[in-house]
XYZ file of C-alpha atoms in Angstrom:
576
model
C -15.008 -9.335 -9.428
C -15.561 -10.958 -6.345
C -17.756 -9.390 -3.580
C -18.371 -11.062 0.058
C -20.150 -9.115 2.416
C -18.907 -11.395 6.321
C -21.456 -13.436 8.062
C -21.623 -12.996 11.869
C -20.137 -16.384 13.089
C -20.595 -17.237 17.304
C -17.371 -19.498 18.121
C -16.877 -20.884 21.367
C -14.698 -23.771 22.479
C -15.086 -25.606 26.052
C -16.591 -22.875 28.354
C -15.186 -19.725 26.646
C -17.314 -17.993 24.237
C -16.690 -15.164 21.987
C -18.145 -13.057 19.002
C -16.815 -12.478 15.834
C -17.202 -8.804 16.666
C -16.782 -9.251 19.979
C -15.589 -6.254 22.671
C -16.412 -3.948 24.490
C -17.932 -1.254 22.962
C -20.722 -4.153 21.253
C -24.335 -2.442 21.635
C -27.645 -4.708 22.752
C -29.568 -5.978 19.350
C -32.256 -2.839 18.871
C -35.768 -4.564 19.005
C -37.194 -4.368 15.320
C -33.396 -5.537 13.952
C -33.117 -7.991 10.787
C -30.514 -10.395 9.617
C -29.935 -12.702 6.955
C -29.057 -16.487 7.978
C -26.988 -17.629 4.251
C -23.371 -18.428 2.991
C -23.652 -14.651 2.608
C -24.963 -11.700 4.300
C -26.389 -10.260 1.464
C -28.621 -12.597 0.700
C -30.610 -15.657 3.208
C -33.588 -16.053 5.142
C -34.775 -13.225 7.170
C -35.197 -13.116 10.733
C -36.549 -10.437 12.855
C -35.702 -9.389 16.693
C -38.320 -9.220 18.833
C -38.441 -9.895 22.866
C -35.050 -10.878 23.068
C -34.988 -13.406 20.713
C -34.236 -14.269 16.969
C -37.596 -15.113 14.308
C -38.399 -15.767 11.253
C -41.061 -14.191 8.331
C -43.784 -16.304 6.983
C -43.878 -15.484 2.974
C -47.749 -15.002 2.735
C -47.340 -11.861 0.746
C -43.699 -11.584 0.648
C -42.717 -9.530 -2.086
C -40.083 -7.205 -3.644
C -41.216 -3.892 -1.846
C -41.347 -5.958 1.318
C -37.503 -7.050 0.369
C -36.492 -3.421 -0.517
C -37.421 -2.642 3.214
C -34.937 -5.192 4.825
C -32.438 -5.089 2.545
C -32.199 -0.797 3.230
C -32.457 -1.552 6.704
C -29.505 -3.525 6.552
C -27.613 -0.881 4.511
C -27.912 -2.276 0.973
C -28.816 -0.315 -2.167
C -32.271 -2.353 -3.018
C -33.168 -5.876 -3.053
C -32.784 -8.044 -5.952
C -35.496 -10.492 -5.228
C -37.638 -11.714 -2.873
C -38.440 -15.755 -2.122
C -39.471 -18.779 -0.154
C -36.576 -19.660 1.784
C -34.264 -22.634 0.898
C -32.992 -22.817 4.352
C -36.212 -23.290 6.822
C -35.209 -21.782 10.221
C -36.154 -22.772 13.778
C -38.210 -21.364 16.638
C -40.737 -18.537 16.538
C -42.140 -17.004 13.531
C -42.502 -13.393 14.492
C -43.994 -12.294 11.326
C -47.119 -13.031 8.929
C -48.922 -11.293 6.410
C -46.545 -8.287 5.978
C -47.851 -5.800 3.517
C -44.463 -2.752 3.183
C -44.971 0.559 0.644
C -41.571 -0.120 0.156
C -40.393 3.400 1.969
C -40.516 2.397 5.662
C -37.492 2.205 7.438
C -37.644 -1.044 8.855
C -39.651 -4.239 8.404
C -41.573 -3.593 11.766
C -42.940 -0.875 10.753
C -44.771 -2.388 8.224
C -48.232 -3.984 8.790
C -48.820 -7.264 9.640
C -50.862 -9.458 12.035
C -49.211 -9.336 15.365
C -45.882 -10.228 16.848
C -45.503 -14.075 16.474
C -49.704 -14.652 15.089
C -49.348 -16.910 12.376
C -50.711 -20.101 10.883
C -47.417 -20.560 8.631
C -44.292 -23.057 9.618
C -40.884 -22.472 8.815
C -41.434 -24.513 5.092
C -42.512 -20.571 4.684
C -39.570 -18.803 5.802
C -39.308 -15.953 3.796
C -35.721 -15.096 1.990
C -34.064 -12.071 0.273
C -31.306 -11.482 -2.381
C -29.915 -7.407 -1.701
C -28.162 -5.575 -4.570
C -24.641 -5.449 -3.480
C -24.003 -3.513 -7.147
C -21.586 -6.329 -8.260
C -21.833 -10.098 -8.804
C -20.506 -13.013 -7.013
C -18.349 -15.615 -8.127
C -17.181 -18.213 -5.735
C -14.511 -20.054 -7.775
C -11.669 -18.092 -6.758
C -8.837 -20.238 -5.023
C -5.757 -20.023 -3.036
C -3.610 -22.987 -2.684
C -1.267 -22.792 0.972
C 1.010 -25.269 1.130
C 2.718 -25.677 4.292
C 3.371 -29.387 4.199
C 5.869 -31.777 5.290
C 7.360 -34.885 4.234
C 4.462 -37.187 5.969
C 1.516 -34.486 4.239
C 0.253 -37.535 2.331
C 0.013 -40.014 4.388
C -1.149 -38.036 7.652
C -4.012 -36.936 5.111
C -5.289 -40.523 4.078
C -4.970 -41.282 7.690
C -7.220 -38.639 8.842
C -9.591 -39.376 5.545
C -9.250 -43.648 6.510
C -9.901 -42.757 10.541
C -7.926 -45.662 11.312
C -6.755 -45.641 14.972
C -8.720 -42.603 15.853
C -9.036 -42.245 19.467
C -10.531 -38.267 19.813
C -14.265 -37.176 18.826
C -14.419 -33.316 17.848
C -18.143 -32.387 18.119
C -19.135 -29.460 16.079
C -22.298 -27.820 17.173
C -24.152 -24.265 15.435
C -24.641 -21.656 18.162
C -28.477 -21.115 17.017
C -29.304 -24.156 14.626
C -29.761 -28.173 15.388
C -27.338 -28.923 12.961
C -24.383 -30.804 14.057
C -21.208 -32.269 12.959
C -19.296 -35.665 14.358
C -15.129 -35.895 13.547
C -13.286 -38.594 14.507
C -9.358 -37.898 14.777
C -5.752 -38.512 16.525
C -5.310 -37.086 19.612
C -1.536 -37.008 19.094
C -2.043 -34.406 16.195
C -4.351 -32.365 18.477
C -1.826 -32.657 21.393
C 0.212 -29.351 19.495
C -2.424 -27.031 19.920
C -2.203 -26.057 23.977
C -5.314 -23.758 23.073
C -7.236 -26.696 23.190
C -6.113 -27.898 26.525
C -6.560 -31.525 24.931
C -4.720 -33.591 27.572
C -3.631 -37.431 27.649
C -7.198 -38.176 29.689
C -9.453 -36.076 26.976
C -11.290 -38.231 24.539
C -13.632 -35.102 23.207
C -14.218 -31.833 22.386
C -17.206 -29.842 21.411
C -16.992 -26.466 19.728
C -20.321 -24.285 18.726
C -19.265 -23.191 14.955
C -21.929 -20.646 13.233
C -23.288 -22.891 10.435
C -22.154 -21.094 7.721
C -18.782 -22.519 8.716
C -19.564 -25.900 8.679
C -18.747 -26.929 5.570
C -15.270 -25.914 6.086
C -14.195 -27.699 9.306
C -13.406 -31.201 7.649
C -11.034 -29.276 5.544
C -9.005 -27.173 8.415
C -8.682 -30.567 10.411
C -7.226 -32.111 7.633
C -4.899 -29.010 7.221
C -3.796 -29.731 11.166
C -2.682 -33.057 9.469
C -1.287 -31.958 6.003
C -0.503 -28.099 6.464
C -2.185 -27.966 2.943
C -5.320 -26.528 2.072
C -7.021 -24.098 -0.665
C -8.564 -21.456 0.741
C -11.455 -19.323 -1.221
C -13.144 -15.957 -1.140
C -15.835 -17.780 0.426
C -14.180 -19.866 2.958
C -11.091 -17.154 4.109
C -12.691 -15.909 7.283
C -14.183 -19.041 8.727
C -10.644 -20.856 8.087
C -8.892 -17.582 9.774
C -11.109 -17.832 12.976
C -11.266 -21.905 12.650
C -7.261 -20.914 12.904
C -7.670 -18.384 15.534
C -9.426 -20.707 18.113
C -6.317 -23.515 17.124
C -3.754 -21.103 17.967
C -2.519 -22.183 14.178
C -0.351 -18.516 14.167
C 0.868 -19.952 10.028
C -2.191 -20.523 8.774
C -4.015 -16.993 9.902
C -0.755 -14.981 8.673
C -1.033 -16.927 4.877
C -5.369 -16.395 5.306
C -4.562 -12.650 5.913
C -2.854 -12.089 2.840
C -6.115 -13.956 1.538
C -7.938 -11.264 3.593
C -6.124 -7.972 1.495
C -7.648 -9.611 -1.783
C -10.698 -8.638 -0.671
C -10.471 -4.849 0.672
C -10.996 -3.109 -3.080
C -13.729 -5.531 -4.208
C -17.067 -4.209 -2.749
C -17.992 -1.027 -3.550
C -20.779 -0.904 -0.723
C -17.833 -0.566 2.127
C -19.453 -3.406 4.158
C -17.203 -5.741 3.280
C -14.448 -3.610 4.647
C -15.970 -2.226 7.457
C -16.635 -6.151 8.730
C -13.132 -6.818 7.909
C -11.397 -3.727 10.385
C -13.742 -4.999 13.210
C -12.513 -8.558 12.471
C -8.954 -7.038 12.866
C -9.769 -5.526 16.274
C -11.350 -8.738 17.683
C -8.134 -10.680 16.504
C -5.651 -8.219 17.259
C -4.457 -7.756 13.244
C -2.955 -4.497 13.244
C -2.092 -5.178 9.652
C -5.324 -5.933 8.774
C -6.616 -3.144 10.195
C -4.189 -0.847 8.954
C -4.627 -1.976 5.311
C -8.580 -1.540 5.531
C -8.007 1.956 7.764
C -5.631 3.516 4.141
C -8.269 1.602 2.225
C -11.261 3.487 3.408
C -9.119 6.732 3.691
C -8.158 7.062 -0.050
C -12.158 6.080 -0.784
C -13.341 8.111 2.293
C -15.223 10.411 -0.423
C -17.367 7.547 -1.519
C -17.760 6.243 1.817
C -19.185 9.149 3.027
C -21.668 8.921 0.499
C -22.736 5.149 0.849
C -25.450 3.436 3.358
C -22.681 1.780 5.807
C -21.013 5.776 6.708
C -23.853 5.999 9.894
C -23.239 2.822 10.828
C -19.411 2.980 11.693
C -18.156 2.801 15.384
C -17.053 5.472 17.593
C -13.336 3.796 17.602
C -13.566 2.695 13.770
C -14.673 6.782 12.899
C -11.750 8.187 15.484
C -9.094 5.949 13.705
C -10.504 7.156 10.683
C -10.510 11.387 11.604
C -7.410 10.778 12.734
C -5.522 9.991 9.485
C -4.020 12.903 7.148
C -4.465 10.723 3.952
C -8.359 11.261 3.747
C -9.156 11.574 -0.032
C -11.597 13.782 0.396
C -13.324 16.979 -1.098
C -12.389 19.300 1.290
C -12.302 19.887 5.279
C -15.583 21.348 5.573
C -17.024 18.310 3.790
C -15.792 16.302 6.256
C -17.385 18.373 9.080
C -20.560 18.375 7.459
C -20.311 14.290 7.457
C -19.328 14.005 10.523
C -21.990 16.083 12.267
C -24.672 14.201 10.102
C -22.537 10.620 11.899
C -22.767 12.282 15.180
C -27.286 13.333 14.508
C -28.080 10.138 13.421
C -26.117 8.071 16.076
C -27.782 9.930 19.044
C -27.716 9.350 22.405
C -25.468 6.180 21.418
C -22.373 8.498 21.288
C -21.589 10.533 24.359
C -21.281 14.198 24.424
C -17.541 13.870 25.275
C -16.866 10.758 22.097
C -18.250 13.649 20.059
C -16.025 16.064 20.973
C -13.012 14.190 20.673
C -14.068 13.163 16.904
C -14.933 17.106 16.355
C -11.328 17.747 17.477
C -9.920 16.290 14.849
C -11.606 18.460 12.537
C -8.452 20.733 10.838
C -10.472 24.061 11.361
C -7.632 26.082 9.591
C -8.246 23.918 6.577
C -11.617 24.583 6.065
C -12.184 27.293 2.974
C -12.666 30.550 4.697
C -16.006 30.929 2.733
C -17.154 27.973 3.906
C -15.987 28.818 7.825
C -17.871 31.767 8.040
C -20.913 29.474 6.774
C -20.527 27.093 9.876
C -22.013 29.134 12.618
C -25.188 29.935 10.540
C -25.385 26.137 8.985
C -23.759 23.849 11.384
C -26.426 21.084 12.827
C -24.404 19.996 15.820
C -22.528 23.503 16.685
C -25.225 24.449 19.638
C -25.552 20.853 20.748
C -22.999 20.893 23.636
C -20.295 22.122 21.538
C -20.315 25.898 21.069
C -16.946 26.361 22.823
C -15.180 23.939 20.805
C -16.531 25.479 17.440
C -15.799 29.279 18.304
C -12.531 28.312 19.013
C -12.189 26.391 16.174
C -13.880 28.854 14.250
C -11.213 31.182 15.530
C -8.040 29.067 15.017
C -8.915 28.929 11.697
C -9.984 32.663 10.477
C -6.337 33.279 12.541
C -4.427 30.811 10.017
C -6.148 32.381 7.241
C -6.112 36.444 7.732
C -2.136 35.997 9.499
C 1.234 35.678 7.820
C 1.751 31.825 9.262
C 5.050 33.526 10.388
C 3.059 35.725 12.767
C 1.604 32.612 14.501
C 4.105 29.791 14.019
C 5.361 30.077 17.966
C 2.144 29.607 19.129
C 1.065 26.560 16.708
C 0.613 22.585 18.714
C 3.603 21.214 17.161
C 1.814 18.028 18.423
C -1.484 18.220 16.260
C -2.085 18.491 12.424
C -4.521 20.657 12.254
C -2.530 23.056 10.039
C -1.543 19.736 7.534
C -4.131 19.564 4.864
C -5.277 15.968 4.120
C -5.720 15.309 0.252
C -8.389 17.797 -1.008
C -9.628 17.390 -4.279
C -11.769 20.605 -4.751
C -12.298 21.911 -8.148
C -9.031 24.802 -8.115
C -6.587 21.964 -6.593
C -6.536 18.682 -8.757
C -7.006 18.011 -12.065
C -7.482 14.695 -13.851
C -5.859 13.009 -17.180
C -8.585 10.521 -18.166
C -7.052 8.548 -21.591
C -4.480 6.075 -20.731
C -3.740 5.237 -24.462
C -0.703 5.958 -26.233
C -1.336 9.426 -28.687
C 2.059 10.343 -29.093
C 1.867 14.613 -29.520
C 4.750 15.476 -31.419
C 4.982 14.580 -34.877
C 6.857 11.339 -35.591
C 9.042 12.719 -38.006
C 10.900 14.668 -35.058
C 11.245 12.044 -32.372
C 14.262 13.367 -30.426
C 13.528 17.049 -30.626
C 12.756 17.857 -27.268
C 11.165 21.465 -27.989
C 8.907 20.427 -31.030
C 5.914 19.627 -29.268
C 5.632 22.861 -28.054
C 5.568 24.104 -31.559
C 3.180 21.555 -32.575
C 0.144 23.215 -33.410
C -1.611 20.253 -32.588
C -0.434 19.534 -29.115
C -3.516 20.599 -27.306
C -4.726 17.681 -28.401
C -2.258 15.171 -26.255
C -5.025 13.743 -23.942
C -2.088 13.011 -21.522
C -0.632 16.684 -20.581
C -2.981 19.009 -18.650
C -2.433 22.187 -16.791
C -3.820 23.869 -13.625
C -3.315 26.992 -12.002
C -3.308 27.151 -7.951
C -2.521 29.720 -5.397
C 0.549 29.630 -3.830
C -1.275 28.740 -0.275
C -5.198 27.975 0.598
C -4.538 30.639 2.911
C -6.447 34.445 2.182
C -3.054 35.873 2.425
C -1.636 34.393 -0.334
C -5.081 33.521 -2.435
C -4.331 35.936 -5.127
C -0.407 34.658 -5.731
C -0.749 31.870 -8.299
C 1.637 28.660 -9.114
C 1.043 27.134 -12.720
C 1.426 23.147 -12.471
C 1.509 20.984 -15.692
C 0.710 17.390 -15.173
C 2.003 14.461 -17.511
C 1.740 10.456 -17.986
C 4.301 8.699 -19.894
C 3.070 5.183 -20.945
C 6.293 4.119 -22.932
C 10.155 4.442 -22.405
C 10.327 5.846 -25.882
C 7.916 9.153 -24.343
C 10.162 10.057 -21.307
C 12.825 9.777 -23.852
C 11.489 12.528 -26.014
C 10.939 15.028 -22.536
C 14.224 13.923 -21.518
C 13.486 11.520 -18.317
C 14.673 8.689 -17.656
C 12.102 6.081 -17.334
C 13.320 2.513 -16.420
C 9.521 1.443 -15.824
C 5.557 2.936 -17.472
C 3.515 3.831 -16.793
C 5.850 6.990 -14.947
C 3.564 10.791 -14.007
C 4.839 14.157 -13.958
C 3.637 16.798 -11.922
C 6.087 19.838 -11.712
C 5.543 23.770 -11.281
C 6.302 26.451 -14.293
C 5.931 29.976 -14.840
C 5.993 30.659 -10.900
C 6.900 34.299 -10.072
C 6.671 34.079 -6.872
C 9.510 32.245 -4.238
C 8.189 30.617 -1.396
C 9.606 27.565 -1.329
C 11.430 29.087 2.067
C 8.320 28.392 4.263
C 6.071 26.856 2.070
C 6.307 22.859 0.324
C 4.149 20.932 -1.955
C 3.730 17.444 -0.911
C 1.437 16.758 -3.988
C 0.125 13.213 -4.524
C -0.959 11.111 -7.129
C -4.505 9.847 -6.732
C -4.951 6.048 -9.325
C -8.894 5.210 -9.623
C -10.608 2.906 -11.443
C -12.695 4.492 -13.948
C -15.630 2.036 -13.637
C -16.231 1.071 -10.552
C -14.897 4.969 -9.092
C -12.494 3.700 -6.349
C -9.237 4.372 -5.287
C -6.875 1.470 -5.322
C -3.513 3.609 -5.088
C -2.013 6.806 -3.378
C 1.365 8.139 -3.961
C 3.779 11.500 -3.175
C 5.864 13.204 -5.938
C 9.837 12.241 -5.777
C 11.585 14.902 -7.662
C 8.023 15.699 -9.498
C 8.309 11.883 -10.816
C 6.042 9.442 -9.700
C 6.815 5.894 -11.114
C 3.613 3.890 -10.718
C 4.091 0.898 -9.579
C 2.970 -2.823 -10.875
C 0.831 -5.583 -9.013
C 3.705 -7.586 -7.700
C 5.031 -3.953 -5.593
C 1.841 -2.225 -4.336
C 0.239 -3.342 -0.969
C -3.261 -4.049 -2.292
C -3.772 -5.688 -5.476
C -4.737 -3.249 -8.478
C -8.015 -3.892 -9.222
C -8.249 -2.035 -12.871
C -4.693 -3.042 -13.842
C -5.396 -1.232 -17.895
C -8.196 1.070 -17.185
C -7.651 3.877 -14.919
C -7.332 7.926 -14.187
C -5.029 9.862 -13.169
C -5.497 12.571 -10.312
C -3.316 15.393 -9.705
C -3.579 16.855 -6.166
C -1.690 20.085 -5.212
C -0.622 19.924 -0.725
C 0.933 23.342 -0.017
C 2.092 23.120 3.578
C 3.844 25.489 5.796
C 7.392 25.048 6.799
C-alpha cells in the first residue's frame, strides 16, 4: 500500500506569502530541529537548525546509529539507512564528524566538531531513509477529466508556445533552482487570484522544490482541465490549485486526498493532512481525518506523532464521542502524559479546557479512586478541576442516575461513554471464512444448530456477558449478548434474516432477567479492523441488532483490507 508522509512546501505569489501549515498558533523552529529536504519526508538530506538558519551534515562518519537519532527525532520508528546525499544542499554546513550512541534524543546532542567547523562541501551532504513500517509505491494514478471541446488543441498550444505573450517564473523558497514558463495571458486572465491584468507580462511564484516537477502539468490543466494526479503529486497540485483559485480541481484532488487517510500506520501522514485542512479551510478534509484518527485513537496514542499534536488538533480530538479507545481513564492517562511533555508550550488554562473534556463519570470506579494517588498532572494547577471531577464521577457511580438526572449539564457528554473496548465489554469474531455450523443435511431447520453438538465450533458466533450499566449500582445485574457474522444469503436464511447483502453482523441480547430498557439503551457498535496492519477502517451502530456492512463503493473511506478483517463487538449502555 501506498504511504506518503507531506513535505513542508513555502508558496507565495506576488507579495503574499504563506505556509503550508500556516496560522496562528505556528511555534518558532526549536534550535537543534532536523528536517529532511526529498520528494518525501521520510527520507532526504538532513539539515539541522542552528542560529536562525537552515544547514546541512557533512557524512564523515555518517552512519546508521547516527540516522536512528534523526529519524526518532522526527517521530519515525528507526532509520532504514544512512547515505551520501543525492541532492547536495546550499549554504552552511552546521555539522561534521558526528559520532551518535544511537540513544540521544536529538542529533545535537551528539558529538561533533563545532557548530558550522568543517572542511567538507555540500558533495557530502549527508542523507537518511526512516522506517515508515510500510513501502512506497509511486505508480498509483488518478485520471480528472474536466475538459472541453477545445482540451486538445489548447494543450498542443500550450506544449507548441506559439503566440505566448506571459512568462510565469517559478522560483524555490530556499534552493537556486528555478523554472521559466512561457504561456497565454488570455487563459490566465480567469484566475482574478492572480491579479494578471491586460498591462502584466509576468509573474513569479516561490514553489518549494519538491513541487516543481509538477507545475508544467497544472498549467497545462488551466488549458485542458485534464490531468492525472498521483499519490505523490496530490498535495502540491491541491495547493498549486489553491493559489489559482481553481475551486474544481481542489474538490476532485480532495477526494484524491481521502485515499490516503488509512494508508500510514505512523499517523503522520494524517496528522499533516488535518493541518492542511485548517490552512485551506477543508472542513471535509478535516472531518474525515478527525473520525479517522478517532476510530484508531488507541493506536495513536501509542505511536511517536501522539506528543506532537496541536492544542486545537488534540481539543477537536477530546471533543468527539466516537474515540475507539480502551477506556476513559486511558485517555486521561494520555492526555496528562500530552500535557508533561508539551510544557510550558501549552498554557495552564489550554490544559484545562482539554482536561474538561475528560468524561469523569466514565472512568471505572477502580481506576477513579487510583487518580488522586497516580495522576502526574492532578497537583499541577489543576486540583480543583480533578476533585470535582473526581466527585462527579464517584456521584454517577454510587447514585441511582434517577437520583441525579435534574441536576446533570444537558449540554455536555460527560455521562455518554465513547466506544470502550475493555476486556468485559467487546468481544471479537476473528475467521471471516465460511464454516457453516449446522449440519448440511438440515439446512432449513432453524433450531438444529443449537442441537448440534458441534456448534461450539462455528468460529463466527461468540458470546459475552456484560452488566446491565458500568455504573456500581447496577455492576452485579448482567445482560448476555451473542454476536454473529453471516457471510452468505444462504446463512441468514437458516437464522431466519433477511439478508439482501454479506457480509450482514448480529449483535442482540438473550437470557436478560432484568428490564431496563425504561432508562437505560444500548447504542452498541460494530468496530471493522484490518487484521494485519491493526487499524480501523470502519465504525457502525446496530439497526434492529443488524448491521449490514457495507461495500467500497458506500463507505466514506476506502476499505483498505476489503477480504481480511475482524469483527468487534462493543456493548454502549447509556442512560435515558
Amino acid at each position: 500500500m501506498l504511504n506518503i508522509l507531506w513535505p513542508l512546501l513555502f508558496l507565495q505569489v506576488s507579495a503574499q506569502q504563506w505556509t503550508l501549515f500556516d496560522g496562528h498558533t505556528r511555534r518558532a523552529t526549536r534550535e537543534g530541529s532536523v528536517r529532511l529536504v526529498g520528494i518525501l519526508s521520510s527520507s532526504g538530506r538532513v539539515e539541522v537548525y542552528h542560529d536562525g538558519q537552515w544547514g546541512t551534515v557533512c557524512d564523515d562518519g555518517w552512519k546508521l546509529s547516527e540516522a536512528q537519532v534523526v529519524c526518532r527525532q522526527l517521530g519515525f520508528s528507526g532509520a532504514i539507512s544512512a547515505s551520501l546525499s543525492q541532492n547536495p544542499g546550499s549554504g552552511p554546513i552546521w555539522l561534521d564528524d558526528v559520532n551518535c550512541k544511537g540513544s540521544e534524543s536529538s542529533l545535537s546532542d551528539c558529538s561533533f566538531k563545532s557548530w558550522g567547523v568543517t572542511d567538507c562541501t555540500h558533495k557530502e551532504d549527508a542523507e537518511v531513509v526512516c522506517d515508515t513500517g510500510k513501502n512506497v509505491s509511486y505508480d498509483r494514478q488518478f485520471s480528472l477529466d474536466n475538459s472541453l471541446a477545445l482540451s486538445d488543441d489548447l494543450g498542443a498550444l500550450f506544449d507548441s508556445e506559439d503566440g505566448c505573450d506571459f512568462n510565469i517564473t517559478v522560483h524555490d523558497v530556499s534552493e537556486e533552482a528555478e523554472l521559466m514558463f512561457c504561456v497565454h495571458s488570455v487563459i490566465f486572465h480567469m484566475f482574478p487570484e492572480l491579479n494578471v491584468t491586460q498591462e502584466s507580462k509576468n509573474l513569479t511564484m516561490e514553489v518549494s522544490e519538491t513541487c516543481h516537477p509538477h507545475v508544467s502539468a497544472f498549467l497545462r490543466y488551466l488549458y485542458t482541465r485534464r490531468i492525472d494526479v498521483s499519490i505523490t503529486s496530490a498535495q502540491c497540485l491541491h495547493q498549486l490549485a489553491y493559489m489559482f483559485g481553481v475551486k474544481k480541481l481542489m474538490e476532485d484532488v480532495g477526494r484524491v486526498f481521502t485515499l490516503l487517510i488509512p494508508e500510514d500506520n505512523s499517523f503522520q501522514t494524517q496528522v499533516s493532512m488535518y493541518r492542511y485542512g485548517v490552512h485551506t479551510g477543508d472542513l471535509v478534509l478535516q472531518e474525515n481525518v478527525l473520525q479517522y484518527l478517532s476510530w484508531n485513537c488507541e493506536f495513536l496514542i501509542v505511536s511517536a506523532v501522539w506528543n506532537s499534536l496541536s492544542f486545537s488538533m488534540m481539543d477537536a480530538l477530546l471533543s468527539r464521542s466516537d474515540l475507539v479507545v480502551k477506556d476513559e481513564a486511558f485517555l486521561l492517562d494520555a492526555l496528562e502524559s500530552w500535557i508533561q511533555y508539551n510544557g510550558e508550550a501549552v498554557s495552564t488554562e489550554q490544559q484545562a479546557r482539554l482536561l474538561n473534556h475528560i468524561r469523569f463519570p466514565m472512568i471505572p470506579v477502580d481506576k477513579l479512586y487510583q487518580i488522586q494517588f497516580t495522576s502526574s498532572v492532578l497537583h499541577n494547577n489543576h486540583e480543583n478541576l480533578y476533585l470535582t471531577g473526581l466527585l462527579r464521577g464517584f456521584q454517577f457511580n454510587a447514585l441511582a442516575f434517577s437520583k441525579i438526572r435534574k441536576h446533570v449539564d444537558n449540554s455536555t457528554d460527560e455521562h455518554l461513554p465513547r466506544i470502550y473496548t475493555r476486556d468485559g465489554w467487546s468481544v471479537f469474531i476473528n475467521a471471516t471464512d465460511v464454516r457453516y455450523p449446522y449440519d448440511r443435511r438440515y439446512p432449513y431447520d432453524h433450531s438444529y444448530p443449537y442441537n448440534n453438538r458441534n456448534y461450539g465450533q462455528n468460529n463466527r458466533i461468540q458470546t459475552l456477558s456484560t452488566p446491565v450499566h458500568s455504573s456500581v449500582v447496577l455492576r452485579d445485574k448482567t445482560v448476555q449478548w451473542q454476536a454473529q457474522v453471516f457471510l452468505s444469503v444462504q446463512e441468514c436464511s437458516n437464522y431466519g434474516i433477511s439478508c439482501d447483502s454479506v457480509p450482514v453482523a448480529r449483535f442482540y441480547k438473550y437470557n436478560n432477567q432484568y428490564n431496563y430498557m425504561s432508562t437505560i439503551r444500548y447504542n452498541n457498535r460494530l468496530i471493522l479492523t484490518c487484521k494485519n496492519k491493526n487499524n480501523v477502517f470502519h465504525v457502525q451502530d446496530f439497526k434492529n441488532d443488524i448491521a449490514v456492512i457495507p461495500v467500497n463503493s458506500s463507505m466514506a473511506l476506502p476499505n483498505p483490507c476489503p477480504d481480511d478483517y475482524t469483527y468487534r463487538f462493543v456493548v454502549r449502555p447509556e442512560y435515558i
